[in-house]
Amino acid sequence: MFLAWKEIKYSKTRFALIIGVVVLVSYLVFFLTGLAYGLAQENRTSIDKWEATGIVLADESNLNINMSMFPKELVDEVDASETASLGVTSSVVQLVEDSEDDDDSKVNVTFFGVNEDEFIFPEILEGESLQNDNEVIADISLKEEEGYELNDELSLAGIDTTVTIVGFTDNAKFNVAPVLYTDQSTYQHIRASGFGERDDEIISAVVVQTDSGELEGVDLGTDDLEIFEIDEFISNLPGYNAQVLTFGFMIGFLVLIAAMIVGIFIYVLTLQKTSILGVMKAQGISSGYIGKSVVGQTLLLTLFGVLTGLGLTLITGLLLPNEVPYMNNILFFAGITTLLIVVALMGAFFSVRTVVKIDPIEAIS
Amino acid sequence: MKLIELKQVTKTFNDGRKKIEALKQTNFSVEEGEFVAVIGPSGSGKSTFLTIIGGLQTPTEGQVYINEEKFSELEEKKRAKKRFDEIGFILQASNLIPFLTVKDQLRLVNKINRSNFDKNNAKALLDELKINELSDKFPSDLSGGERQRAAIARALYHDPSVILADEPTASLDTDRAFEVVEILGRETKKKKKATIMVTHDERLTDYCDTVYVMKDGVLSKK
Ligand SMILES: Nc1ncnc2c1ncn2[C@@H]1O[C@H](COP(=O)(O)OP(=O)(O)OP(=O)(O)O)[C@@H](O)[C@H]1O
Ligand SMILES: [Mg+2]
């Protein structure tokens, strides 16, 4: 470490540049990870909020909740420790006072029809719970990004109904759109608008929670329904898997390439020093000692660089506007930090091999 | 006491089909406090001779003894260890580490030994070589002569029994060269080292006890 540190202090500019590269590269990786993770989360926060074990959909829906509908009575057939009926429909809303021609003020949302006494009913962060028909609890992002307030009245596209925001909840996004929770009767009204009036109350799904966390033993009682693990349901959300895979591969390769860049830098740095290292070996300084200082130096550089990159990412995350789907994930960040450092160390060990091979005679003659 | 002894040492290089006898059979020894010079034309085998003594290459035949221990037959790692402990190298272009100050060059020895920096010894040594005021400077800020004196300090600091210098004056003007050789001679006597200096310049041998001439791999006393 003596050699490693003294050299860094002596060649300040050179090492500052190398650390700069490490910082920028890791900043890029961390930041992209935060964005990708944030986007992925916007597909599913409303689902994760349930802490559910499984979800029951209509047999023919092919895991697409928008295509799943069945009479409300079928809920009673499902036998599990906790069940909750859920209606889902997407819609477009707009503040009543905004002009209908103003497309910018229109927002894509998803309506969740829920019952207050069931476990998927959201916690209220602000305002109060549903009392009457045509009231909604909205995702807080509508307040943060669109400036909606409590008691704002929203008009719905294609239907002559307005709803009033009586409360806000957080982490309620479904398929990148904010969720509006309403009671079942309001939901029936909104959903039916597309299909004409119906006699039956139609719901989309039954969300199931079991004590064991397993779906085994959950009895559906009818062939018209099928039950899925909640994770399977999430990965089959439209576009979700493609998104996660694309970003996953992008970030994976980025980490690899970034780590290789760092490794190559260290390797070139060692090659440049061959003659000095040869002289050291001629004096009897062991390859082990020199190797240790190469590895120590790499650790110092990457640790400092990667942690600075991480710090920058966290700061950027705080400064980003709310519209940007950025989210920190400690697990991913820790994983990437480890990976970057490990691969850089591999570059260092590669350099140590060259140190061992240096022939001191060549260095001194 | 013989600090360096070579018994029937030869070195042959296999260069493709040709065999180059860089060092023909040599018997040679250096006593404690003896300052030896080796002169001879380019390509005559001087560096080969010196690097075999320093254990950087092994002799084809024969043995090298350093401080009465069979040195040339030790395994690589032990040889490096003994080289570090017992031999001080001074090379043509200085063998200082560019990113260490003069003082840190000495301190490095302690770091490797896991011993404490010997402040008094370092100061005495640097004072003697008249470079104490330069102890916080980097090699690039020193003149050629100062650099060679720092290299001598580095070679002497851990108190080796043998000093090997391969053309230590090559980058110096005549005055500086004489100064450096004089210092080497003085330290050899005072600290009872066995010192071998390889040089092109016959005038520099005035300070030496014994002068050898190398010619086509044959070493003979002058
Ligand atoms: N590794 C090697 N392989 C083949 N031949 C070598 C090798 N090392 C040295 N030689 C040969 O051995 C002979 C002696 O070389 P050496 O370097 O000892 O000469 P020198 O006296 O130090 O010359 P100079 O004064 O130019 O430094 C030369 O002919 C050289 O070509
Ligand atoms: Mg030579």
Coordinates of C-alpha atoms and ligand atoms in Angstrom, one line a residue:
Chain A
M1 CA 0.0 0.0 0.0
F2 CA 3.0 2.3 0.6
L3 CA 4.0 2.1 -3.0
A4 CA 0.4 2.3 -4.3
W5 CA -0.4 5.3 -2.3
K6 CA 2.9 7.2 -2.9
E7 CA 2.5 6.6 -6.7
I8 CA -1.1 8.0 -6.7
K9 CA 0.1 11.0 -4.8
Y10 CA 3.0 11.6 -7.2
S11 CA 1.1 11.1 -10.5
K12 CA -2.0 13.0 -9.3
T13 CA -3.3 14.1 -12.7
R14 CA -2.9 10.6 -14.3
F15 CA -4.8 8.9 -11.4
A16 CA -7.3 11.7 -11.2
L17 CA -8.1 11.0 -14.9
I18 CA -8.4 7.3 -14.3
I19 CA -10.6 7.8 -11.3
G20 CA -12.6 10.2 -13.4
V21 CA -13.3 7.5 -16.0
V22 CA -14.3 5.1 -13.2
V23 CA -16.6 7.7 -11.7
L24 CA -18.3 8.5 -15.0
V25 CA -18.7 4.9 -16.1
S26 CA -20.1 3.8 -12.8
Y27 CA -22.3 6.9 -12.7
L28 CA -23.7 5.8 -16.0
V29 CA -24.3 2.3 -14.9
F30 CA -25.9 3.2 -11.6
F31 CA -28.1 5.9 -13.1
L32 CA -29.4 3.7 -15.9
T33 CA -30.1 1.0 -13.4
G34 CA -32.1 3.4 -11.3
L35 CA -34.1 4.5 -14.3
A36 CA -34.7 1.0 -15.5
Y37 CA -35.7 -0.1 -12.1
G38 CA -38.0 2.9 -11.6
L39 CA -39.7 2.2 -14.9
A40 CA -40.2 -1.5 -14.1
Q41 CA -41.6 -0.5 -10.8
E42 CA -44.2 1.8 -12.4
N43 CA -45.7 -1.3 -14.0
R44 CA -46.2 -3.0 -10.7
T45 CA -46.2 -0.9 -7.6
S46 CA -50.0 -1.2 -7.3
I47 CA -49.7 -5.0 -7.4
D48 CA -46.7 -5.2 -5.0
K49 CA -48.8 -3.1 -2.6
W50 CA -51.2 -6.0 -2.2
E51 CA -48.6 -8.4 -0.9
A52 CA -50.8 -11.1 -2.5
T53 CA -50.0 -14.7 -3.1
G54 CA -51.9 -15.2 -6.3
I55 CA -54.6 -13.8 -8.6
V56 CA -57.6 -15.5 -10.1
L57 CA -58.5 -14.6 -13.7
A58 CA -61.0 -15.8 -16.2
D59 CA -59.8 -19.0 -17.8
E60 CA -59.8 -17.6 -21.3
S61 CA -58.1 -14.3 -20.5
N62 CA -54.5 -15.6 -21.2
L63 CA -53.2 -13.8 -18.2
N64 CA -54.3 -10.5 -19.5
I65 CA -56.4 -8.8 -16.8
N66 CA -58.0 -6.4 -19.3
M67 CA -59.5 -9.4 -21.0
S68 CA -60.6 -11.1 -17.8
M69 CA -64.2 -10.7 -16.7
F70 CA -66.6 -12.8 -14.7
P71 CA -69.7 -12.4 -12.6
K72 CA -69.0 -11.1 -9.1
E73 CA -70.8 -14.1 -7.5
L74 CA -67.9 -16.4 -8.6
V75 CA -65.8 -14.7 -5.9
D76 CA -67.6 -16.8 -3.3
E77 CA -66.4 -20.0 -5.0
V78 CA -62.8 -19.1 -4.3
D79 CA -61.7 -20.7 -1.1
A80 CA -58.6 -19.1 0.4
S81 CA -57.6 -17.4 3.7
E82 CA -58.1 -13.9 2.2
T83 CA -59.8 -12.9 -1.0
A84 CA -60.5 -9.6 -2.6
S85 CA -62.5 -8.8 -5.7
L86 CA -60.9 -6.4 -8.1
G87 CA -62.3 -4.6 -11.2
V88 CA -59.8 -3.1 -13.6
T89 CA -60.4 -0.8 -16.5
S90 CA -58.3 1.9 -18.1
S91 CA -59.6 5.3 -18.9
V92 CA -58.6 8.9 -19.6
V93 CA -59.4 11.6 -17.2
Q94 CA -59.2 15.4 -17.2
L95 CA -60.0 18.1 -14.7
V96 CA -63.5 19.3 -15.3
E97 CA -62.5 22.9 -15.7
D98 CA -60.0 22.1 -18.5
S99 CA -61.2 22.3 -22.1
E100 CA -61.9 19.1 -23.9
D101 CA -59.7 20.1 -26.8
D102 CA -56.7 20.5 -24.5
D103 CA -55.0 17.1 -25.1
D104 CA -52.1 18.0 -22.8
S105 CA -54.3 18.0 -19.7
K106 CA -55.6 14.5 -20.4
V107 CA -54.1 11.7 -18.3
N108 CA -54.2 8.0 -18.8
V109 CA -55.3 6.2 -15.7
T110 CA -56.4 2.8 -14.5
F111 CA -59.5 2.4 -12.4
F112 CA -59.4 -0.2 -9.7
G113 CA -62.8 -1.2 -8.3
V114 CA -62.3 -2.4 -4.7
N115 CA -64.2 -3.1 -1.5
E116 CA -63.3 -1.1 1.5
D117 CA -63.4 -4.2 3.8
E118 CA -60.9 -6.2 1.7
F119 CA -57.2 -6.4 1.9
I120 CA -56.3 -4.7 -1.3
F121 CA -58.0 -1.5 -0.3
P122 CA -55.3 1.2 -0.3
E123 CA -53.9 3.0 2.7
I124 CA -54.9 6.6 2.7
L125 CA -52.0 9.1 2.8
E126 CA -54.0 12.3 2.6
G127 CA -57.7 13.1 2.6
E128 CA -60.3 10.5 3.6
S129 CA -61.7 7.2 2.4
L130 CA -64.6 6.6 0.0
Q131 CA -68.0 7.6 1.3
N132 CA -70.3 7.9 -1.7
D133 CA -70.4 6.9 -5.3
N134 CA -68.2 8.6 -7.8
E135 CA -65.4 9.3 -5.3
V136 CA -61.9 8.1 -6.0
I137 CA -58.6 7.7 -4.1
A138 CA -55.8 8.7 -6.5
D139 CA -52.2 7.8 -6.7
I140 CA -50.0 10.6 -5.3
S141 CA -48.2 11.0 -8.6
L142 CA -51.3 12.7 -9.9
K143 CA -50.7 15.4 -7.3
E144 CA -47.0 15.5 -7.7
E145 CA -46.9 15.5 -11.5
E146 CA -50.3 16.9 -12.6
G147 CA -51.0 19.1 -9.7
Y148 CA -54.4 17.5 -8.8
E149 CA -55.7 18.4 -5.4
L150 CA -58.2 16.9 -3.0
N151 CA -61.8 17.6 -4.1
D152 CA -60.8 18.1 -7.7
E153 CA -63.4 16.9 -10.1
L154 CA -62.4 14.8 -13.0
S155 CA -64.3 14.1 -16.2
L156 CA -63.9 10.7 -17.9
A157 CA -63.5 10.3 -21.6
G158 CA -66.4 8.8 -23.5
I159 CA -68.8 8.7 -20.6
D160 CA -70.9 11.4 -19.0
T161 CA -69.7 10.9 -15.5
T162 CA -67.4 12.8 -13.2
V163 CA -65.5 11.6 -10.2
T164 CA -64.1 13.5 -7.2
I165 CA -60.7 12.9 -5.6
V166 CA -61.3 12.4 -1.9
G167 CA -57.9 10.9 -0.9
F168 CA -54.4 10.1 -2.1
T169 CA -52.4 7.0 -1.7
D170 CA -48.8 6.2 -2.7
N171 CA -47.1 3.5 -4.8
A172 CA -50.2 3.0 -6.9
K173 CA -49.1 2.6 -10.5
F174 CA -50.3 -0.1 -12.9
N175 CA -48.7 -0.5 -16.3
V176 CA -47.0 2.9 -15.9
A177 CA -50.4 4.6 -15.4
P178 CA -51.6 6.0 -12.0
V179 CA -54.4 4.1 -10.4
L180 CA -57.7 5.6 -9.2
Y181 CA -59.5 3.4 -6.6
T182 CA -63.3 3.5 -6.5
D183 CA -65.9 1.5 -4.9
Q184 CA -67.5 -1.4 -6.8
S185 CA -70.6 0.3 -7.9
T186 CA -68.8 3.3 -9.4
Y187 CA -66.5 0.8 -11.1
Q188 CA -69.4 -1.1 -12.6
H189 CA -70.8 2.1 -14.0
I190 CA -67.5 3.1 -15.6
R191 CA -66.7 -0.3 -17.0
A192 CA -70.2 -1.0 -18.3
S193 CA -70.1 2.2 -20.3
G194 CA -68.2 0.4 -23.0
F195 CA -70.5 -2.6 -23.2
G196 CA -73.9 -1.3 -22.5
E197 CA -75.9 -1.9 -19.4
R198 CA -75.6 -5.3 -17.8
D199 CA -77.6 -7.1 -15.1
D200 CA -74.6 -8.9 -13.6
E201 CA -71.9 -7.1 -11.7
I202 CA -68.7 -7.9 -13.6
I203 CA -65.3 -8.0 -12.0
S204 CA -61.8 -8.7 -13.5
A205 CA -60.0 -10.7 -10.9
V206 CA -59.9 -12.1 -7.4
V207 CA -56.7 -11.4 -5.5
V208 CA -55.8 -14.1 -3.1
Q209 CA -53.6 -14.2 0.0
T210 CA -52.8 -17.4 1.8
D211 CA -51.2 -17.9 5.2
S212 CA -48.6 -20.3 3.8
G213 CA -47.6 -18.1 0.9
E214 CA -48.4 -21.0 -1.5
L215 CA -51.2 -21.4 -3.9
E216 CA -51.6 -25.1 -3.1
G217 CA -54.9 -25.9 -1.5
V218 CA -56.7 -22.9 -2.9
D219 CA -59.9 -24.2 -4.4
L220 CA -61.5 -22.3 -7.3
G221 CA -64.7 -24.4 -7.4
T222 CA -65.2 -23.7 -11.1
D223 CA -63.5 -24.4 -14.4
D224 CA -64.2 -20.9 -15.7
L225 CA -61.4 -19.5 -13.5
E226 CA -57.7 -20.0 -13.3
I227 CA -55.3 -19.1 -10.5
F228 CA -51.7 -17.7 -11.1
E229 CA -48.8 -16.9 -8.9
I230 CA -48.5 -13.1 -8.5
D231 CA -45.0 -13.1 -10.0
E232 CA -46.2 -14.9 -13.1
F233 CA -49.0 -12.4 -13.4
I234 CA -46.6 -9.5 -13.1
S235 CA -44.1 -10.8 -15.7
N236 CA -47.0 -11.2 -18.1
L237 CA -48.2 -7.6 -17.8
P238 CA -48.2 -6.2 -21.3
G239 CA -44.6 -5.1 -22.2
Y240 CA -43.2 -5.7 -18.8
N241 CA -41.0 -8.7 -19.5
A242 CA -39.7 -7.2 -22.7
Q243 CA -38.8 -4.0 -20.8
V244 CA -37.1 -5.8 -18.0
L245 CA -35.1 -8.1 -20.4
T246 CA -34.0 -5.2 -22.6
F247 CA -32.8 -3.1 -19.7
G248 CA -31.4 -6.1 -17.9
F249 CA -29.2 -7.0 -20.9
M250 CA -28.2 -3.4 -21.5
I251 CA -27.1 -2.9 -17.9
G252 CA -25.4 -6.3 -17.8
F253 CA -23.3 -5.5 -20.8
L254 CA -22.6 -2.0 -19.6
V255 CA -21.3 -3.4 -16.3
L256 CA -19.1 -5.9 -18.1
I257 CA -17.7 -3.3 -20.5
A258 CA -17.2 -0.7 -17.7
A259 CA -15.4 -3.3 -15.6
M260 CA -13.3 -4.3 -18.5
I261 CA -12.3 -0.7 -19.2
V262 CA -11.2 -0.3 -15.6
G263 CA -9.3 -3.6 -15.8
I264 CA -7.6 -2.6 -19.0
F265 CA -6.6 0.8 -17.6
I266 CA -4.9 -1.0 -14.6
Y267 CA -3.2 -3.4 -17.0
V268 CA -1.8 -0.6 -19.2
L269 CA -0.7 1.2 -16.1
T270 CA 1.3 -1.8 -15.0
L271 CA 2.8 -2.3 -18.5
Q272 CA 4.0 1.3 -18.5
K273 CA 5.9 0.6 -15.3
T274 CA 7.6 -2.6 -16.4
S275 CA 11.1 -1.2 -16.2
I276 CA 10.6 0.3 -12.8
L277 CA 9.2 -2.9 -11.6
G278 CA 12.1 -4.8 -13.1
V279 CA 14.5 -2.6 -11.2
M280 CA 12.6 -3.3 -8.0
K281 CA 12.8 -7.0 -8.7
A282 CA 16.5 -6.8 -9.4
Q283 CA 16.9 -5.3 -5.9
G284 CA 15.2 -8.4 -4.5
I285 CA 11.7 -6.9 -3.9
S286 CA 9.5 -9.9 -4.3
S287 CA 6.8 -10.2 -7.0
G288 CA 4.4 -10.8 -4.1
Y289 CA 5.0 -7.4 -2.6
I290 CA 4.8 -5.6 -6.0
G291 CA 1.7 -7.6 -6.8
K292 CA 0.0 -6.7 -3.6
S293 CA 0.6 -3.0 -4.2
V294 CA -0.9 -3.3 -7.8
V295 CA -4.0 -5.0 -6.4
G296 CA -4.1 -2.5 -3.5
Q297 CA -3.9 0.4 -5.9
T298 CA -6.7 -1.1 -8.1
L299 CA -8.9 -1.5 -5.0
L300 CA -8.2 2.1 -3.9
L301 CA -9.0 3.5 -7.4
T302 CA -12.1 1.5 -8.1
L303 CA -13.5 1.8 -4.6
F304 CA -13.1 5.5 -4.6
G305 CA -14.4 5.9 -8.2
V306 CA -17.4 3.6 -7.9
L307 CA -18.5 5.0 -4.6
T308 CA -18.2 8.6 -6.0
G309 CA -20.3 7.4 -9.0
L310 CA -22.8 5.9 -6.6
G311 CA -22.9 9.2 -4.6
L312 CA -23.5 11.2 -7.8
T313 CA -26.3 8.9 -8.8
L314 CA -28.0 9.2 -5.4
I315 CA -27.7 13.0 -5.6
T316 CA -29.1 13.1 -9.1
G317 CA -31.9 10.9 -8.0
L318 CA -32.9 13.5 -5.4
L319 CA -32.7 16.3 -7.9
L320 CA -34.7 14.6 -10.7
P321 CA -38.2 15.9 -11.4
N322 CA -41.0 13.6 -10.3
E323 CA -42.0 12.7 -13.9
V324 CA -38.8 10.7 -14.3
P325 CA -39.4 7.1 -13.3
Y326 CA -36.1 6.9 -11.3
M327 CA -35.9 4.7 -8.2
N328 CA -33.0 3.5 -6.0
N329 CA -32.5 -0.1 -5.3
I330 CA -29.9 -0.9 -2.7
L331 CA -29.6 -4.5 -3.7
F332 CA -28.9 -3.7 -7.4
F333 CA -26.5 -0.9 -6.4
A334 CA -24.6 -3.2 -4.0
G335 CA -24.4 -5.9 -6.7
I336 CA -23.1 -3.6 -9.3
T337 CA -20.6 -2.1 -7.0
T338 CA -19.3 -5.5 -6.1
L339 CA -19.2 -6.6 -9.7
L340 CA -17.3 -3.6 -10.9
I341 CA -14.7 -4.0 -8.1
V342 CA -14.4 -7.7 -8.7
V343 CA -13.8 -7.4 -12.4
A344 CA -11.3 -4.5 -11.9
L345 CA -9.4 -6.7 -9.4
M346 CA -9.4 -9.5 -12.0
G347 CA -7.7 -7.0 -14.3
A348 CA -5.2 -6.3 -11.5
F349 CA -4.5 -10.0 -11.0
F350 CA -3.9 -10.2 -14.8
S351 CA -1.3 -7.5 -14.3
V352 CA 0.3 -9.3 -11.5
R353 CA 1.0 -12.2 -13.8
T354 CA 3.0 -9.8 -16.0
V355 CA 4.8 -8.6 -12.9
V356 CA 5.8 -12.1 -12.1
K357 CA 7.1 -12.6 -15.7
I358 CA 9.2 -9.5 -15.8
D359 CA 12.8 -10.5 -16.1
P360 CA 14.9 -8.1 -14.0
I361 CA 17.9 -8.5 -16.3
E362 CA 16.0 -7.0 -19.2
A363 CA 15.0 -4.1 -17.0
I364 CA 18.5 -3.2 -15.9
S365 CA 20.5 -3.8 -19.0
Chain B
M1 CA 36.7 -12.9 5.1
K2 CA 35.6 -13.6 1.5
L3 CA 32.2 -11.9 1.0
I4 CA 32.0 -12.9 -2.6
E5 CA 33.5 -16.1 -4.1
L6 CA 33.1 -17.7 -7.5
K7 CA 34.2 -21.3 -8.0
Q8 CA 34.7 -22.4 -11.6
V9 CA 31.8 -20.4 -12.8
T10 CA 30.9 -20.4 -16.5
K11 CA 28.0 -18.9 -18.5
T12 CA 27.0 -20.1 -21.9
F13 CA 24.1 -18.7 -24.0
N14 CA 22.5 -20.9 -26.6
D15 CA 21.7 -18.4 -29.3
G16 CA 20.0 -20.6 -31.9
R17 CA 22.7 -22.9 -33.3
K18 CA 25.6 -20.8 -31.9
K19 CA 26.9 -21.2 -28.4
I20 CA 28.1 -17.9 -26.9
E21 CA 30.5 -18.4 -24.0
A22 CA 29.8 -15.1 -22.3
L23 CA 31.9 -16.1 -19.3
K24 CA 34.7 -18.7 -19.5
Q25 CA 35.7 -20.6 -16.4
T26 CA 36.3 -18.1 -13.6
N27 CA 37.6 -18.3 -10.1
F28 CA 37.3 -15.0 -8.2
S29 CA 36.8 -13.6 -4.8
V30 CA 36.4 -10.3 -3.0
E31 CA 37.4 -9.7 0.6
E32 CA 35.6 -7.6 3.2
G33 CA 36.5 -3.9 2.7
E34 CA 37.8 -4.6 -0.8
F35 CA 36.9 -2.3 -3.7
V36 CA 37.2 -4.1 -7.0
A37 CA 36.9 -2.6 -10.5
V38 CA 36.2 -4.6 -13.7
I39 CA 37.0 -2.9 -17.0
G40 CA 36.8 -4.2 -20.5
P41 CA 35.3 -3.6 -23.9
S42 CA 31.7 -3.7 -24.8
G43 CA 30.3 -7.2 -25.1
S44 CA 33.1 -8.8 -23.2
G45 CA 30.9 -10.2 -20.5
K46 CA 31.1 -7.7 -17.7
S47 CA 27.4 -7.4 -17.1
T48 CA 26.9 -11.1 -17.3
F49 CA 29.6 -11.5 -14.7
L50 CA 27.9 -9.0 -12.4
T51 CA 24.4 -10.3 -12.8
I52 CA 25.5 -13.9 -12.0
I53 CA 27.1 -12.6 -8.8
G54 CA 23.9 -10.7 -8.0
G55 CA 21.8 -13.9 -8.6
L56 CA 19.8 -12.4 -11.4
Q57 CA 20.9 -15.3 -13.6
T58 CA 22.3 -18.6 -12.7
P59 CA 25.7 -19.9 -13.8
T60 CA 25.9 -22.7 -16.4
E61 CA 28.5 -24.4 -14.2
G62 CA 30.1 -23.6 -10.9
Q63 CA 28.9 -21.9 -7.7
V64 CA 28.6 -18.4 -6.4
Y65 CA 29.0 -17.9 -2.6
I66 CA 27.8 -14.7 -1.0
N67 CA 28.8 -14.2 2.6
E68 CA 30.0 -17.9 2.6
E69 CA 26.6 -19.2 1.7
K70 CA 26.0 -21.1 -1.6
F71 CA 23.9 -18.5 -3.4
S72 CA 23.6 -19.6 -6.9
E73 CA 21.9 -22.8 -6.0
L74 CA 19.2 -21.4 -3.8
E75 CA 15.7 -21.5 -5.2
E76 CA 14.3 -18.4 -6.9
K77 CA 12.4 -17.0 -4.0
K78 CA 15.1 -17.5 -1.4
R79 CA 17.6 -16.0 -3.8
A80 CA 15.5 -12.9 -4.2
K81 CA 15.2 -12.6 -0.4
K82 CA 19.0 -12.9 0.1
R83 CA 19.5 -10.5 -2.7
F84 CA 17.3 -8.0 -1.0
D85 CA 19.1 -8.5 2.3
E86 CA 22.7 -8.9 1.3
I87 CA 23.2 -7.1 -2.0
G88 CA 23.0 -3.4 -2.9
F89 CA 22.6 -2.7 -6.6
I90 CA 23.7 0.5 -8.2
L91 CA 22.9 0.7 -11.9
Q92 CA 23.9 2.9 -14.8
A93 CA 20.7 4.9 -15.2
S94 CA 19.7 5.3 -11.6
N95 CA 17.7 2.6 -10.0
L96 CA 15.6 5.0 -8.0
I97 CA 11.8 4.7 -8.1
P98 CA 10.5 7.9 -9.8
F99 CA 7.5 8.4 -7.5
L100 CA 9.3 8.2 -4.2
T101 CA 11.3 11.0 -2.5
V102 CA 14.9 10.2 -1.6
K103 CA 13.8 9.6 2.0
D104 CA 10.9 7.3 0.9
Q105 CA 13.3 5.3 -1.3
L106 CA 15.0 4.3 2.0
R107 CA 11.7 3.9 3.8
L108 CA 10.5 1.4 1.2
V109 CA 13.1 -1.0 2.6
N110 CA 11.5 -0.8 6.0
K111 CA 8.0 -1.3 4.5
I112 CA 9.2 -4.5 2.8
N113 CA 11.0 -5.7 5.9
R114 CA 8.2 -4.6 8.2
S115 CA 10.7 -2.8 10.3
N116 CA 10.7 0.8 11.6
F117 CA 12.2 3.6 9.6
D118 CA 15.7 4.1 11.0
K119 CA 15.8 7.9 11.1
N120 CA 19.3 8.3 12.5
N121 CA 20.9 5.9 10.1
A122 CA 19.1 7.5 7.2
K123 CA 20.2 11.0 8.3
A124 CA 23.8 9.9 8.9
L125 CA 23.9 8.3 5.5
L126 CA 22.4 11.2 3.6
D127 CA 24.6 13.6 5.5
E128 CA 27.7 11.7 4.5
L129 CA 26.6 11.7 0.9
K130 CA 25.8 15.4 1.2
I131 CA 22.2 15.0 0.1
N132 CA 20.3 15.4 3.3
E133 CA 18.7 18.7 2.2
L134 CA 17.4 16.8 -0.8
S135 CA 15.7 14.1 1.2
D136 CA 12.2 15.3 0.3
K137 CA 12.9 15.7 -3.4
F138 CA 11.9 13.3 -6.2
P139 CA 14.5 11.7 -8.4
S140 CA 13.4 13.9 -11.4
D141 CA 14.3 17.0 -9.4
L142 CA 17.9 15.9 -8.8
S143 CA 21.0 16.3 -10.9
G144 CA 22.7 13.1 -12.3
G145 CA 25.3 13.2 -9.6
E146 CA 22.8 13.7 -6.8
R147 CA 20.7 10.9 -8.2
Q148 CA 23.6 8.5 -8.2
R149 CA 24.5 9.5 -4.6
A150 CA 20.9 8.8 -3.7
A151 CA 21.1 5.4 -5.4
I152 CA 24.3 4.7 -3.3
A153 CA 22.4 5.7 -0.2
R154 CA 19.6 3.4 -1.1
A155 CA 22.1 0.5 -1.7
L156 CA 23.8 1.1 1.6
Y157 CA 20.8 1.8 3.7
H158 CA 19.8 -1.7 4.6
D159 CA 23.5 -2.6 5.3
P160 CA 24.2 -5.3 2.7
S161 CA 27.5 -7.1 2.7
V162 CA 28.0 -6.7 -1.1
I163 CA 27.6 -3.7 -3.4
L164 CA 27.4 -4.3 -7.1
A165 CA 27.6 -1.3 -9.4
D166 CA 27.2 -1.6 -13.2
E167 CA 28.6 1.5 -14.8
P168 CA 27.4 3.8 -12.0
T169 CA 29.1 6.8 -13.6
A170 CA 27.9 6.4 -17.2
S171 CA 25.5 9.3 -17.1
L172 CA 27.9 11.7 -15.2
D173 CA 30.6 14.2 -16.3
T174 CA 34.2 13.4 -15.2
D175 CA 34.1 15.5 -11.9
R176 CA 30.9 13.9 -10.8
A177 CA 32.1 10.5 -11.8
F178 CA 35.2 10.8 -9.7
E179 CA 33.2 12.1 -6.8
V180 CA 30.8 9.1 -6.9
V181 CA 33.6 6.5 -7.2
E182 CA 35.4 8.1 -4.3
I183 CA 32.2 7.9 -2.2
L184 CA 31.8 4.2 -3.1
G185 CA 35.4 3.5 -2.1
R186 CA 35.1 5.4 1.1
E187 CA 31.9 3.6 2.1
T188 CA 33.4 0.2 1.2
K189 CA 36.2 0.7 3.6
K190 CA 34.2 2.3 6.4
K191 CA 31.4 -0.1 6.4
K192 CA 33.4 -3.2 5.4
K193 CA 31.6 -4.1 2.3
A194 CA 32.8 -6.1 -0.7
T195 CA 32.2 -3.8 -3.8
I196 CA 32.5 -4.6 -7.5
M197 CA 32.2 -1.7 -9.9
V198 CA 32.0 -2.3 -13.7
T199 CA 33.2 0.6 -15.8
H200 CA 34.4 1.6 -19.2
D201 CA 36.6 4.4 -17.9
E202 CA 40.1 3.3 -16.7
R203 CA 40.8 6.6 -15.0
L204 CA 38.2 5.8 -12.4
T205 CA 40.1 2.8 -11.1
D206 CA 42.4 5.0 -9.1
Y207 CA 40.3 4.5 -6.0
C208 CA 40.1 0.7 -6.4
D209 CA 42.1 -1.9 -4.5
T210 CA 42.1 -4.5 -7.3
V211 CA 41.5 -4.0 -11.0
Y212 CA 40.4 -6.8 -13.3
V213 CA 40.1 -6.8 -17.0
M214 CA 37.4 -8.7 -18.9
K215 CA 38.1 -9.8 -22.4
D216 CA 36.0 -12.2 -24.4
G217 CA 34.6 -13.8 -21.3
V218 CA 38.0 -14.2 -19.6
L219 CA 38.7 -12.4 -16.4
S220 CA 42.3 -11.5 -15.5
K221 CA 44.0 -9.4 -12.9
K222 CA 45.5 -6.2 -14.3
Ligands
LIG1 N1 20.5 -13.4 -22.7 C1 21.5 -13.5 -23.6 N2 21.4 -14.4 -24.7 C2 22.4 -14.5 -25.6 N3 23.5 -13.8 -25.5 C3 23.7 -13.0 -24.5 C4 22.7 -12.8 -23.5 N4 23.2 -11.9 -22.5 C5 24.4 -11.6 -23.0 N5 24.7 -12.2 -24.1 C6 26.0 -12.1 -24.8 O1 27.0 -12.3 -23.9 C7 28.1 -11.4 -24.2 C8 28.5 -10.5 -23.0 O2 27.4 -9.6 -22.8 P1 27.5 -8.5 -21.6 O3 26.2 -7.8 -21.5 O4 27.9 -9.2 -20.4 O5 28.6 -7.6 -22.1 P2 29.2 -6.2 -21.4 O6 30.6 -6.5 -21.1 O7 28.4 -5.9 -20.2 O8 29.0 -5.2 -22.5 P3 28.7 -3.6 -22.3 O9 30.0 -3.0 -21.9 O10 28.3 -3.2 -23.6 O11 27.6 -3.5 -21.3 C9 27.7 -10.6 -25.4 O12 28.2 -11.1 -26.6 C10 26.2 -10.7 -25.4 O13 25.7 -10.7 -26.8
MG2 MG 27.1 -4.2 -19.6

